Short mmCIF file of C-alpha atoms and ligand atoms in Angstrom, two decimals:
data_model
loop_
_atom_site.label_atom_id
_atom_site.label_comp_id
_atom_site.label_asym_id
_atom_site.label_seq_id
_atom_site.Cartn_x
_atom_site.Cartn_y
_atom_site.Cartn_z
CA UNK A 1 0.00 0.00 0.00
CA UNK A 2 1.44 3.12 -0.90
CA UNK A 3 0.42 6.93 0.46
CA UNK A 4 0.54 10.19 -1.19
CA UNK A 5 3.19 13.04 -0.88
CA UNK A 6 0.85 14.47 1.07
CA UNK A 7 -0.48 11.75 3.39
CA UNK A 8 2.95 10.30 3.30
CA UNK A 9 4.07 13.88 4.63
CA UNK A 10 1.74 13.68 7.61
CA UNK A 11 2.08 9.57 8.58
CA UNK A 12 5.75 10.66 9.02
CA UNK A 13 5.00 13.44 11.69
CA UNK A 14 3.18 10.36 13.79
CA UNK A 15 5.41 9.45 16.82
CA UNK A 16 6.41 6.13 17.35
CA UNK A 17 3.88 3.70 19.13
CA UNK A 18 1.36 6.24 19.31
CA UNK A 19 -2.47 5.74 19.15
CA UNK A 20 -3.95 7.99 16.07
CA UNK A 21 -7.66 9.35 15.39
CA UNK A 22 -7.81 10.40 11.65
CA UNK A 23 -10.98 12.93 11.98
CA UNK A 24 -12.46 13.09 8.49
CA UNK A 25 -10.37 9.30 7.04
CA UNK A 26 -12.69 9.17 4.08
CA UNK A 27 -10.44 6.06 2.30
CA UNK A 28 -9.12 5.56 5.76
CA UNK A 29 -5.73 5.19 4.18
CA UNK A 30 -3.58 6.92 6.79
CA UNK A 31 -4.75 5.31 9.82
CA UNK A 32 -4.08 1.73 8.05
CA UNK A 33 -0.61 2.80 6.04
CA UNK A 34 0.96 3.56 9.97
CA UNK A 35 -0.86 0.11 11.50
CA UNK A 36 0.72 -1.61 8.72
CA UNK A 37 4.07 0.04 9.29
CA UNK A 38 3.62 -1.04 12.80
CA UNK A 39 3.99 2.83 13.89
CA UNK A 40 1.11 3.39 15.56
CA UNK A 41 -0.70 0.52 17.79
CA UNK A 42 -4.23 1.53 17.52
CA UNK A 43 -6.37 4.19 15.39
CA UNK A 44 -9.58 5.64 15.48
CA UNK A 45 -11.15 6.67 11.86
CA UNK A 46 -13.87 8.93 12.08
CA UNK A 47 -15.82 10.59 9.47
CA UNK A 48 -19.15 12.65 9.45
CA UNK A 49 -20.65 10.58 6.52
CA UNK A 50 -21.55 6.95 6.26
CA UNK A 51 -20.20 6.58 2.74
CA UNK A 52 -16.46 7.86 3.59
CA UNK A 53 -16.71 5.60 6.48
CA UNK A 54 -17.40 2.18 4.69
CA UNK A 55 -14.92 2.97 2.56
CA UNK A 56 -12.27 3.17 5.84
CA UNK A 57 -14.15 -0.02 6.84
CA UNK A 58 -13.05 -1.77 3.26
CA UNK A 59 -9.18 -0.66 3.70
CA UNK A 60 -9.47 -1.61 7.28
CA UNK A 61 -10.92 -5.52 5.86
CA UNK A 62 -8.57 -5.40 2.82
CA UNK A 63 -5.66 -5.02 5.10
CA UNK A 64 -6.90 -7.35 7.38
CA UNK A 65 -6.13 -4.98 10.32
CA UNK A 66 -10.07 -5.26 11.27
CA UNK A 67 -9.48 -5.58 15.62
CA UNK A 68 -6.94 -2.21 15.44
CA UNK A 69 -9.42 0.23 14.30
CA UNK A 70 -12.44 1.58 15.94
CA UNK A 71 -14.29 3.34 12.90
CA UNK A 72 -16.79 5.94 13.87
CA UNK A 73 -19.74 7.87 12.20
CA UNK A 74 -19.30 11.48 13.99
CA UNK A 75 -19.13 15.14 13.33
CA UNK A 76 -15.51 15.68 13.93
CA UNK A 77 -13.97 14.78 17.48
CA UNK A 78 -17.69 14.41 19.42
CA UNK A 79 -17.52 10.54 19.30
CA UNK A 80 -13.85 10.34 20.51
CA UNK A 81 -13.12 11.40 24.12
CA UNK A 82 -10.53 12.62 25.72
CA UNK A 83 -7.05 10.40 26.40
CA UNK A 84 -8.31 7.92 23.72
CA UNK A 85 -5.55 9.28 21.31
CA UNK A 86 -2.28 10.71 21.79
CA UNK A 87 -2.29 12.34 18.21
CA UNK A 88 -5.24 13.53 15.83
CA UNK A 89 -4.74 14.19 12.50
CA UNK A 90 -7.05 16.40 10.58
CA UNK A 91 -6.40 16.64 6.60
CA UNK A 92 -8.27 17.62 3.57
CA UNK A 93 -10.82 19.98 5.09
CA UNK A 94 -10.95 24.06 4.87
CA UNK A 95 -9.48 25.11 7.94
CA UNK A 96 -12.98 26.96 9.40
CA UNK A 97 -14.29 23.20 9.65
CA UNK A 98 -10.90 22.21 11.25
CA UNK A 99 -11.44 25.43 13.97
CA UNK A 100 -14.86 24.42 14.02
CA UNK A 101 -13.73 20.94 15.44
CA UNK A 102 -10.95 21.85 17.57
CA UNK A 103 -13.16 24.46 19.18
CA UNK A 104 -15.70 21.36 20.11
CA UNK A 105 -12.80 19.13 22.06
CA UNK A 106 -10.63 21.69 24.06
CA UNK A 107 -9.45 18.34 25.11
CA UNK A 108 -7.15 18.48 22.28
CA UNK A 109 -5.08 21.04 24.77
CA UNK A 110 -3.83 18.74 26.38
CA UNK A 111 -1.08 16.27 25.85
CA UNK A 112 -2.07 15.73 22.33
CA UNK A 113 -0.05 16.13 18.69
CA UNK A 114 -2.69 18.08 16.13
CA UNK A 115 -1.63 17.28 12.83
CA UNK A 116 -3.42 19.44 10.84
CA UNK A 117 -3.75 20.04 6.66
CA UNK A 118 -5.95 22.99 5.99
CA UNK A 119 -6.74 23.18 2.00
CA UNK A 120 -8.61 26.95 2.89
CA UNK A 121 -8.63 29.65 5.24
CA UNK A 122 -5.04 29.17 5.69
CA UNK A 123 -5.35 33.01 7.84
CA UNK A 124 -7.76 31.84 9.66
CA UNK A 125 -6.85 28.73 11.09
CA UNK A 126 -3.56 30.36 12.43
CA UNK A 127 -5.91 33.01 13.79
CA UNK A 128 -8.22 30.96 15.73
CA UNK A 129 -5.16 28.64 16.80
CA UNK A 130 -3.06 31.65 18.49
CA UNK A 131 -6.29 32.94 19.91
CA UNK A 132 -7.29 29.72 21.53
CA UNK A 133 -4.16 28.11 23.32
CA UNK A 134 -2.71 26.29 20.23
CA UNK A 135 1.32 26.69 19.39
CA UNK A 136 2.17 25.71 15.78
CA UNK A 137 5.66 23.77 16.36
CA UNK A 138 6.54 22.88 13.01
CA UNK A 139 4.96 23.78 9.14
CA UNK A 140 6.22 20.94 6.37
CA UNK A 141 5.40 21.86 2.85
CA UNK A 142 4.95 18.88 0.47
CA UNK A 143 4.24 18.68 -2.94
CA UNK A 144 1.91 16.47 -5.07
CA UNK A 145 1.65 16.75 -8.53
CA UNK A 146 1.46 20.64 -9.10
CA UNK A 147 -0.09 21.58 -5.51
CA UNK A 148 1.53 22.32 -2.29
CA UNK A 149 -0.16 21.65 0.96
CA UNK A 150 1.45 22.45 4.70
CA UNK A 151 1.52 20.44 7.43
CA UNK A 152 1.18 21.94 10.90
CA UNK A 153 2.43 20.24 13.71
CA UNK A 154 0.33 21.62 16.75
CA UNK A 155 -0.22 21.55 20.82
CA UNK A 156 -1.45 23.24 23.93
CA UNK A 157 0.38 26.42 24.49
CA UNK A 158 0.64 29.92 24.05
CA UNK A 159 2.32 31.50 20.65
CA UNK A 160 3.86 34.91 19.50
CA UNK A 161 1.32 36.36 17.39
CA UNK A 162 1.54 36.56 13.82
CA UNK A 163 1.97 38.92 11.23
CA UNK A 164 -0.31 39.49 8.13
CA UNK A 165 1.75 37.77 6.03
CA UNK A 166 2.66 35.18 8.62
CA UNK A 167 -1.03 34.17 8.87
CA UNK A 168 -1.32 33.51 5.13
CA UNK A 169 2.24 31.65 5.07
CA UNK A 170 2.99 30.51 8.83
CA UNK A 171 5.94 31.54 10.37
CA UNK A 172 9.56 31.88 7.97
CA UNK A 173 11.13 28.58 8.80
CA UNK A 174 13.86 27.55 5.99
CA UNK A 175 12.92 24.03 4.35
CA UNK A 176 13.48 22.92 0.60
CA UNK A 177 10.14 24.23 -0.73
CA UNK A 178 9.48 27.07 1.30
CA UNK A 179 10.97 29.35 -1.48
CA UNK A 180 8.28 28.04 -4.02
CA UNK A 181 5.43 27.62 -1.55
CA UNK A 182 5.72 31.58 -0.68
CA UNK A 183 5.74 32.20 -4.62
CA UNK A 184 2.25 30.18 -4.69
CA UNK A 185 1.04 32.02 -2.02
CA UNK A 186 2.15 35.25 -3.10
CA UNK A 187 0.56 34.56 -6.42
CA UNK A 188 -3.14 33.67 -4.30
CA UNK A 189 -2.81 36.86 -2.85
CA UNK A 190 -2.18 39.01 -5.96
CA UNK A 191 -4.86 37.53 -7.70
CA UNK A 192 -7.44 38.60 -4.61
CA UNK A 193 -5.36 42.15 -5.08
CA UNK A 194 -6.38 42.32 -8.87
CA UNK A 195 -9.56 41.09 -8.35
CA UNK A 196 -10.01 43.83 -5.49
CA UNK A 197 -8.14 46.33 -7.86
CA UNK A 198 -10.66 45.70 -10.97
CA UNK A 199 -13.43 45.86 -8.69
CA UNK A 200 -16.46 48.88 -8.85
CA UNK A 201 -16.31 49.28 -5.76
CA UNK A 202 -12.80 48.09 -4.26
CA UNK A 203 -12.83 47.37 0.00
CA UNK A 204 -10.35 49.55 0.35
CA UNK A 205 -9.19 48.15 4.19
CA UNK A 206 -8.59 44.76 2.32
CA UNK A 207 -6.55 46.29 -0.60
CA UNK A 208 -4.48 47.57 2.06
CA UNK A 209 -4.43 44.45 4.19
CA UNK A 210 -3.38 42.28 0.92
CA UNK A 211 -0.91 45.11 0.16
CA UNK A 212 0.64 44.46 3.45
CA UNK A 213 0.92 40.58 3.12
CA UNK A 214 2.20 40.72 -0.42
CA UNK A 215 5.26 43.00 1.10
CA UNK A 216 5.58 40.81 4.22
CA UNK A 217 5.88 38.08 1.67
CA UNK A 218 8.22 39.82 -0.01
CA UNK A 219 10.65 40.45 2.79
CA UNK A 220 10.20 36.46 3.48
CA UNK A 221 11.63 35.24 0.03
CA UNK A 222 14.58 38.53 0.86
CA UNK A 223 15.56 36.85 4.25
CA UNK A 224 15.42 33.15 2.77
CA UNK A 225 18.13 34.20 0.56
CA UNK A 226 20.14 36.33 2.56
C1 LIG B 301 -11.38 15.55 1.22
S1 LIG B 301 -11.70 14.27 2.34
C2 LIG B 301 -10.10 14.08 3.11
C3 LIG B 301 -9.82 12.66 3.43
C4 LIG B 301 -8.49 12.40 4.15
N1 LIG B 301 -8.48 12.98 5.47
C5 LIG B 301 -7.34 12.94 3.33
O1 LIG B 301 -6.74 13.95 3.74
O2 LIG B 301 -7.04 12.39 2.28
C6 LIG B 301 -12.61 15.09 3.63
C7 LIG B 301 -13.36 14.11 4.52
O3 LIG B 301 -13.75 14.80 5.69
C8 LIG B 301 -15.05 14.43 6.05
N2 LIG B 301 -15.60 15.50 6.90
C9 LIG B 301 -15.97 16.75 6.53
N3 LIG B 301 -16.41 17.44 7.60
C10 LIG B 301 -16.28 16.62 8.66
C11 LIG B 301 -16.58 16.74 10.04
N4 LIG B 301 -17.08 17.87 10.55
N5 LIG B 301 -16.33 15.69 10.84
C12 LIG B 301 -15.82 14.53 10.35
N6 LIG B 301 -15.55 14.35 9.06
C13 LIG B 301 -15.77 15.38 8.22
C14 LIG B 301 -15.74 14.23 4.72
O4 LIG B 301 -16.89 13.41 4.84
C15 LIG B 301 -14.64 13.59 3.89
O5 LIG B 301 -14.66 12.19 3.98
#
């Protein structure tokens, strides 16, 4: 069985022997992948919809691993309670439903790893994480195919805040494809500028704010290179 870049990305941010709930499995893919690797001892596979979840219960049969996962039909982390996982992962959702489910288990505070793979509201997320008691550790960018994704490697705690741009782009850590995720970024942002720009009736406060994260951005790809 083989993962994605991107799934791949986030089994190898799983500690050793630790018990996993994949909120949202769908395919159930990455709970299985890390059983079969013998990396993690136990998972939980939740998803909110009953088709995602027999298709985790056919990887979980195909694999023969049926006895090792508890598969669950729940809206995000309300059917899995506190100290029954020492690491959730959270992938492949915008990141207002990953707040959204977060916010419902404050558990997730304490002594648990968030691995979490927002595909929207990248601001956001880091937003709602800094206000709520969250510290973002660690961002790994992967690639697959032509798209990027980041990884953020989460806990309890209390971080620095964040600039503009560092909510779009998390904080300026060096790694291989930080260069070319920034220029991805940067070109989201422009386009939001033009479309602003070529607009009627332009919100002025956001042209500014994008203006501001486009030159944050800017100084990013500067001090990479310096
Ligand atoms: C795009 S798939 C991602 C699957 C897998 N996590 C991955 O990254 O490849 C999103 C999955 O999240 C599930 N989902 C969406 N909102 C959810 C929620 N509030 N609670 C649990 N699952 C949810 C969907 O049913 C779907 O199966």
């Amino acid at each position: 069985m083989e993962l994605t870049p991107r799934l791949e990305t986030i089994a190898r941010q799983v500690p050793q022997g630790s018990i996993l709930a994949d909120v949202g499995t769908d395919h159930g893919l990455l709970p299985v992948w890390l059983l079969l690797e013998g990396r993690i001892s136990y998972a939980i596979a939740s998803d909110l919809r009953e088709g995602p979840l027999s298709r985790a219960r056919e990887t979980v049969e195909q694999h023969g691993v049926t006895g090792r996962v508890s598969l669950r039909l729940c809206d995000g982390l309300a059917g899995i309670e506190a100290g029954e996982a020492d690491v959730v992962s959270i992938a492949g959702m915008g990141g207002e439903t990953i707040a959204t489910i977060l916010e419902q288990a404050p558990w997730t505070r304490e002594n648990t790893l968030l691995l979490l793979q927002p595909m929207t509201s990248f601001p956001d997320l880091r937003q709602w994480l800094l206000d709520h008691g969250y510290t973002v550790e660690q961002e790994t960018i992967c690639q697959e195919g032509s798209r990027m994704y980041t990884i953020l490697t989460v806990r309890g705690g209390q971080d620095a805040p964040l600039t503009a741009a560092e909510l779009w782009v998390g904080r300026n850590r060096p790694q291989p494809l930080r260069r070319a995720y920034l220029t991805m970024m940067e070109n989201k942002v422009r386009r939001a500028l033009d479309g602003q720009r070529a607009s009627a009736h332009p919100d002025e406060a956001m042209v500014a704010h994008l203006e501001d994260v486009l030159a944050g951005m800017d100084a990013m790809k500067k001090e990479l290179e310096a």
